[in-house]
PDB file of C-alpha atoms and ligand atoms in Angstrom:
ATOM      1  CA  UNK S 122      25.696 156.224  69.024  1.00  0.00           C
ATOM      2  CA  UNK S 123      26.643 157.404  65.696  1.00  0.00           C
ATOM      3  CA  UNK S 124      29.952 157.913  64.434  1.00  0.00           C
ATOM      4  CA  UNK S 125      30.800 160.406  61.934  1.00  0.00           C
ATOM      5  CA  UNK S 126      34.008 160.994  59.617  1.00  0.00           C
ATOM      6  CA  UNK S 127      34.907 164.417  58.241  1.00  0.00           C
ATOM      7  CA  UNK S 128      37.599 165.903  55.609  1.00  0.00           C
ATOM      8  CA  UNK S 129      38.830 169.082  53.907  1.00  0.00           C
ATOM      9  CA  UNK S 130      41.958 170.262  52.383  1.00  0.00           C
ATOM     10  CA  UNK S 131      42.897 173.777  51.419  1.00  0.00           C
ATOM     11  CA  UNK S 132      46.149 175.151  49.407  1.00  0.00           C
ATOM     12  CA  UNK S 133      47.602 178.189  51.009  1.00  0.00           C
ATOM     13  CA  UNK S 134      47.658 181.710  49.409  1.00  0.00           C
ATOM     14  CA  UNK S 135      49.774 184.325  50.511  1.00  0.00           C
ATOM     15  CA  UNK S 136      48.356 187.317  51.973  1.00  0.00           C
ATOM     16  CA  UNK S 137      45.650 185.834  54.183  1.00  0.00           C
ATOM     17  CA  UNK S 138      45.604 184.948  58.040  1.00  0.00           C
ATOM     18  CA  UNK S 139      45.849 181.731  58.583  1.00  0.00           C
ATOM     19  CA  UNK S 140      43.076 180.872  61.008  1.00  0.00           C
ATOM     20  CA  UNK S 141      42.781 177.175  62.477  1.00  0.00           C
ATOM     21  CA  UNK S 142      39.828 175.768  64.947  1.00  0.00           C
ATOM     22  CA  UNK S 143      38.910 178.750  65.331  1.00  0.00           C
ATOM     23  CA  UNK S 144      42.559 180.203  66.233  1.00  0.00           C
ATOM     24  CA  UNK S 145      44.554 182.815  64.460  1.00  0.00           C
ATOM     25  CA  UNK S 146      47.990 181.134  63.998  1.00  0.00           C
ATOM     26  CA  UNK S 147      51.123 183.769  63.477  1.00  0.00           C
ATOM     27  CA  UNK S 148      53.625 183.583  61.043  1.00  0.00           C
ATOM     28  CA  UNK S 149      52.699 181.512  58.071  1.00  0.00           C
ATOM     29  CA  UNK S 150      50.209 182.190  55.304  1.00  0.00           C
ATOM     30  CA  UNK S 151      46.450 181.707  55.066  1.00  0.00           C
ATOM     31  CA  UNK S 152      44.273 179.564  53.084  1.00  0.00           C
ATOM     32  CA  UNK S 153      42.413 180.265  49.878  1.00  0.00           C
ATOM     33  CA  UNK S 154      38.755 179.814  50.572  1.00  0.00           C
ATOM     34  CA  UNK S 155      35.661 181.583  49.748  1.00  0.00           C
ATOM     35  CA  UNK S 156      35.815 181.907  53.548  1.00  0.00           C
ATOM     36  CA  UNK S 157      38.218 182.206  56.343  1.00  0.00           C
ATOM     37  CA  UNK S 158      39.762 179.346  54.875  1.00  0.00           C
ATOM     38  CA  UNK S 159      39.645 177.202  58.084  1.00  0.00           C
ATOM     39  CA  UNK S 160      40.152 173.932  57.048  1.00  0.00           C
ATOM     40  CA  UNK S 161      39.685 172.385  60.518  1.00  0.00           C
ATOM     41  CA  UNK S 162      36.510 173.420  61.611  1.00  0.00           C
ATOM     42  CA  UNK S 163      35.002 172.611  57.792  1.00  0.00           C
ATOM     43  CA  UNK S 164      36.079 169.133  58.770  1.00  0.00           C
ATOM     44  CA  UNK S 165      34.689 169.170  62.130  1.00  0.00           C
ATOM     45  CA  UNK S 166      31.446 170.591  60.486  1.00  0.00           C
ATOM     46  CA  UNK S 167      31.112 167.839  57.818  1.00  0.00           C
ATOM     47  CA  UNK S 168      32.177 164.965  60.677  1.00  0.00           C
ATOM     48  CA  UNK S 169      28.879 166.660  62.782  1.00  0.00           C
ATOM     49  CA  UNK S 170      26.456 166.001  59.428  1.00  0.00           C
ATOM     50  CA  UNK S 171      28.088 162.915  58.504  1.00  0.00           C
ATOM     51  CA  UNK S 172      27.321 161.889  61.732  1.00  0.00           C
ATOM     52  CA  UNK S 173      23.935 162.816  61.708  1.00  0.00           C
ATOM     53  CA  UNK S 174      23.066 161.947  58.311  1.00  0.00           C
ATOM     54  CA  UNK S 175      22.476 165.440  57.553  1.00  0.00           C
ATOM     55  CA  UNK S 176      24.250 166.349  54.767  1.00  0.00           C
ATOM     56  CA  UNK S 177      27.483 167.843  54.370  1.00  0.00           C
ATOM     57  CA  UNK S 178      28.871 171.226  54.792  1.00  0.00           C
ATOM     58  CA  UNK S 179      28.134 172.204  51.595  1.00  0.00           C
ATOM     59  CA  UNK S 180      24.706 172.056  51.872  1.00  0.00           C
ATOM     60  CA  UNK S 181      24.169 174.158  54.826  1.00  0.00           C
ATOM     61  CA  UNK S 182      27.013 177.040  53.390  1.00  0.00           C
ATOM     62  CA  UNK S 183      27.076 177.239  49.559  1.00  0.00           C
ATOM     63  CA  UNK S 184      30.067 178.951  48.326  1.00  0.00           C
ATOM     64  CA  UNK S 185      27.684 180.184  45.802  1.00  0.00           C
ATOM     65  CA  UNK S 186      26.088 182.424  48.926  1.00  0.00           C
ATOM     66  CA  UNK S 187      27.918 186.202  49.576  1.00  0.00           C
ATOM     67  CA  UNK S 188      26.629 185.473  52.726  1.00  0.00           C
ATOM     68  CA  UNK S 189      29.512 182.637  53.660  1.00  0.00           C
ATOM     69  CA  UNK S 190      32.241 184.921  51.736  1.00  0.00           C
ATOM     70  CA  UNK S 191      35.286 185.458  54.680  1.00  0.00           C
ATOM     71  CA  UNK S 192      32.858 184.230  56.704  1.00  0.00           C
ATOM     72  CA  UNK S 193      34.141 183.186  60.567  1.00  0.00           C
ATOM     73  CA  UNK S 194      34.179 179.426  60.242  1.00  0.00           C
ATOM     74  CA  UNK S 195      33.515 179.799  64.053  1.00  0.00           C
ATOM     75  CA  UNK S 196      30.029 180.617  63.163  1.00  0.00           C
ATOM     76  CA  UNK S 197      29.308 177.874  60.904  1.00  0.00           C
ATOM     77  CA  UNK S 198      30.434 175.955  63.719  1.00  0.00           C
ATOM     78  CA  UNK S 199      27.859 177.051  66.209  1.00  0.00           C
ATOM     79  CA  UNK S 200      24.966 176.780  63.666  1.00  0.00           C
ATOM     80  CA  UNK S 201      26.072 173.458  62.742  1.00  0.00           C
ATOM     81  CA  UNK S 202      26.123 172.572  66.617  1.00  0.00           C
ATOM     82  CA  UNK S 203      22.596 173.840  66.949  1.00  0.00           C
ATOM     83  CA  UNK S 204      21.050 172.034  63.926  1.00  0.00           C
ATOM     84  CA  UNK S 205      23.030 169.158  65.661  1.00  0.00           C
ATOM     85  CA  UNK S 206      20.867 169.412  69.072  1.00  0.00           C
ATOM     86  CA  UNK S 207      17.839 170.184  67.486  1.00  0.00           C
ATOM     87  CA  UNK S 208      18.148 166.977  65.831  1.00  0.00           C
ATOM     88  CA  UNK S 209      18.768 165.028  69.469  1.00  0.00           C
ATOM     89  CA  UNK S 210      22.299 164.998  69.485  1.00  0.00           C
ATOM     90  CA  UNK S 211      25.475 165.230  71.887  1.00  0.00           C
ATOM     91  CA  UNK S 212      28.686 165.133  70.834  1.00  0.00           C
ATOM     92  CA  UNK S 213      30.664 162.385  72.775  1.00  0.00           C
ATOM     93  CA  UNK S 214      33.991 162.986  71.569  1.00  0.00           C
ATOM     94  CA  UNK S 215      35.918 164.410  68.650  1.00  0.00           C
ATOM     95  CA  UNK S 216      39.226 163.821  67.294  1.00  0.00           C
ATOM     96  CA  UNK S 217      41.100 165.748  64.545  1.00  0.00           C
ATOM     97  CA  UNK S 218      43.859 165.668  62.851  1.00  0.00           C
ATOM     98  CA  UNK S 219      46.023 167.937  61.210  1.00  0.00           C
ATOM     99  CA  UNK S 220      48.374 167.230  57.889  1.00  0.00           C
ATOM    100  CA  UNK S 221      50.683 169.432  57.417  1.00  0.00           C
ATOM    101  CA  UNK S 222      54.644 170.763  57.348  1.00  0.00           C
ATOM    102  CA  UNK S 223      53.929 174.423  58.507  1.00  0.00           C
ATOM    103  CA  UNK S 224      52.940 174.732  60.699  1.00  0.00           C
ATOM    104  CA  UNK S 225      54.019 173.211  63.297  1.00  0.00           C
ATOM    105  CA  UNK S 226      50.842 172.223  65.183  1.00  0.00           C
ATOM    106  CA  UNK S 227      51.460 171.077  68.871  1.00  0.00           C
ATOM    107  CA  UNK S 228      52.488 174.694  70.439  1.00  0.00           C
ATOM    108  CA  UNK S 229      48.455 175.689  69.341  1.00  0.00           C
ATOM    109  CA  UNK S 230      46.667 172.360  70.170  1.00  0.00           C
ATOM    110  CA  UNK S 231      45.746 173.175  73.101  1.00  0.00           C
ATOM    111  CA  UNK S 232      44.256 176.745  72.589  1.00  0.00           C
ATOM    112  CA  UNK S 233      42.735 175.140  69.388  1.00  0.00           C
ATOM    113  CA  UNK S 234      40.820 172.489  72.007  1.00  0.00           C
ATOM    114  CA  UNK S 235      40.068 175.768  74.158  1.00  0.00           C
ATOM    115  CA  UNK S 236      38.060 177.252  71.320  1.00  0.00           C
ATOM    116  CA  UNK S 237      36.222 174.561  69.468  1.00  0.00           C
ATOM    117  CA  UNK S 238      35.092 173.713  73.427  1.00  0.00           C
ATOM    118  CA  UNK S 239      33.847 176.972  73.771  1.00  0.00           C
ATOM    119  CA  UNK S 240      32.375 177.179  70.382  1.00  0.00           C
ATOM    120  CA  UNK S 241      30.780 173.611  70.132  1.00  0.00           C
ATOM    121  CA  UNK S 242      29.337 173.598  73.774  1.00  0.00           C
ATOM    122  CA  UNK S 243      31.201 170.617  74.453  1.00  0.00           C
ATOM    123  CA  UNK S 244      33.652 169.623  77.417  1.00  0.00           C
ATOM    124  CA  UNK S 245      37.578 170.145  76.540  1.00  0.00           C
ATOM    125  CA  UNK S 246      38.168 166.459  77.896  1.00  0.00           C
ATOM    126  CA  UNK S 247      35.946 165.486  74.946  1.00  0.00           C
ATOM    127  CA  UNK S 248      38.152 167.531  72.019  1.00  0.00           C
ATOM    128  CA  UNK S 249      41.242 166.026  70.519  1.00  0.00           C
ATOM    129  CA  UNK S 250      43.630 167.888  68.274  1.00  0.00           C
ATOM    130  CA  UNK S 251      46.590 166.340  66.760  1.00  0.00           C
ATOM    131  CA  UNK S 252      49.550 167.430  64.095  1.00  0.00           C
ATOM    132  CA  UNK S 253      51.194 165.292  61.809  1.00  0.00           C
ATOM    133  CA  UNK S 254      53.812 166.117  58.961  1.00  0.00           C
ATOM    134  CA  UNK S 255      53.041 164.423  56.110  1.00  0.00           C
ATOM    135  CA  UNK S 256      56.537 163.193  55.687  1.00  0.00           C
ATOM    136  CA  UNK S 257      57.706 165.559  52.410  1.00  0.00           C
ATOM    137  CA  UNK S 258      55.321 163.072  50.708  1.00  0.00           C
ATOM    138  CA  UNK S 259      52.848 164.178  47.990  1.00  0.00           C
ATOM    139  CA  UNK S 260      51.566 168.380  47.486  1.00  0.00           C
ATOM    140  CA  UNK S 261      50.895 168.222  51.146  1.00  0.00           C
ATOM    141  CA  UNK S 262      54.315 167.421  51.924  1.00  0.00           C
ATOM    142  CA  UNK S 263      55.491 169.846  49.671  1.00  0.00           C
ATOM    143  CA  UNK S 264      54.018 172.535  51.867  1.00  0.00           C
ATOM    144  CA  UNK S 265      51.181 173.431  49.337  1.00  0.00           C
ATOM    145  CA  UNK S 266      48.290 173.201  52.037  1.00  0.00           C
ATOM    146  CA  UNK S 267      46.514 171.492  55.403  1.00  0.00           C
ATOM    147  CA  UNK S 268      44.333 168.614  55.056  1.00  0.00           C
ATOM    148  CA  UNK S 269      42.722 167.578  58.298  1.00  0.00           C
ATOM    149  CA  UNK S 270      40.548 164.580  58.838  1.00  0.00           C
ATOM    150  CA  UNK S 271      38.172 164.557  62.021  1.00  0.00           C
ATOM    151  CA  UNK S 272      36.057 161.711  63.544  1.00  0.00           C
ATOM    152  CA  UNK S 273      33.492 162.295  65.558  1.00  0.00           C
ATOM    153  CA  UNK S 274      30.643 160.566  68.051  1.00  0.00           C
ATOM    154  CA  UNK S 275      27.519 161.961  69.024  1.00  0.00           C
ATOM    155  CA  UNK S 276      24.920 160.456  71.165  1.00  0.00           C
ATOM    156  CA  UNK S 277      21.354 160.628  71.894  1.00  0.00           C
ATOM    157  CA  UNK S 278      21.071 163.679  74.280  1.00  0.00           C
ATOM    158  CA  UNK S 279      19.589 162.613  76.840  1.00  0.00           C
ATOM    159  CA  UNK S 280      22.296 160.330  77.935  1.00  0.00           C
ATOM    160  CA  UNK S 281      24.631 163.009  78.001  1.00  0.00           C
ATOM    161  CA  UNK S 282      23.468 164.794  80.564  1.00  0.00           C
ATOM    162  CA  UNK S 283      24.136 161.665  82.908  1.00  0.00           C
ATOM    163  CA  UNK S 284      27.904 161.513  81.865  1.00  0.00           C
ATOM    164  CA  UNK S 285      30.692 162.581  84.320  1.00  0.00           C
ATOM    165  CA  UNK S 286      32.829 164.190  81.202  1.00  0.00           C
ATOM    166  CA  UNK S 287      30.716 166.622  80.318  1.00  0.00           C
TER     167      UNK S 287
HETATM  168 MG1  LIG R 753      36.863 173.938  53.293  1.00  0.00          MG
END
């Protein structure tokens, strides 16, 4: 077992989508980002290489690379999953959450667990998103951005298969 802890925060810019796990969310402005700005799979990304002592997202997608510019987050998901396996790895479980005033969270958790299942290869009873306000404390409380923080467990492979969850 290895546990894994992951973090990002983005301001919002006007003008943008806002796109979260993976999920296009209506009505309230995007993120600034030299990609699609979505700040919860970039956590879920750097929980995966925390976990596996493989870096951090960074190294994988430079900013400095055109290649990652509006890039689909999604993506970087799904290569970050397969460097994952390759290196032996399951994910056990993952739990997010998300700091924020706007928006409000809960009426897209669910879809938001839909996707990053379907993204990550790994069973919905395994994903866990959560919303918090951040109380009108601090630039996040102000409404300035989204800062999410995401934990994550991954096992040796093999013993996944054996598990009734997945
Ligand atoms: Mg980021």
């Amino acid at each position: 077992m290895r546990i894994g802890f992951g973090y990002d925060s983005h301001v919002f810019e006007s003008g943008r989508p806002l796109v979260l796990g993976g999920v296009l969310i209506p009505d309230c402005d995007g993120l600034k980002a030299h990609s699609d700005g979505d700040v919860l799979i970039h956590a879920v990304i750097d929980a995966l290489y925390g976990a596996a002592a493989m870096g951090d997202i960074g190294s994988h997608f430079p900013d400095t690379d055109g290649k990652w510019k509006d890039a689909d987050s999604a993506l970087m998901l799904k290569s970050a999953m397969y460097d994952i396996r390759g290196a032996g790895y399951a994910v056990e479980n993952l739990d997010v959450t998300v700091v924020c005033e706007r928006p409000r969270l809960r009426p897209f958790a669910d879809l938001i667990r839909s996707r990053l299942s379907d993204v990550m290869g790994v069973g919905l009873g395994r994903i866990s998103v959560k919303g918090k306000s951040n109380e009108k404390m601090d630039d996040v409380g102000a409404g300035k951005g989204i800062v999410v923080h995401a934990a994550v467990l991954l096992k040796e492979s093999g013993a996944q298969k054996s598990s009734a969850l997945a």
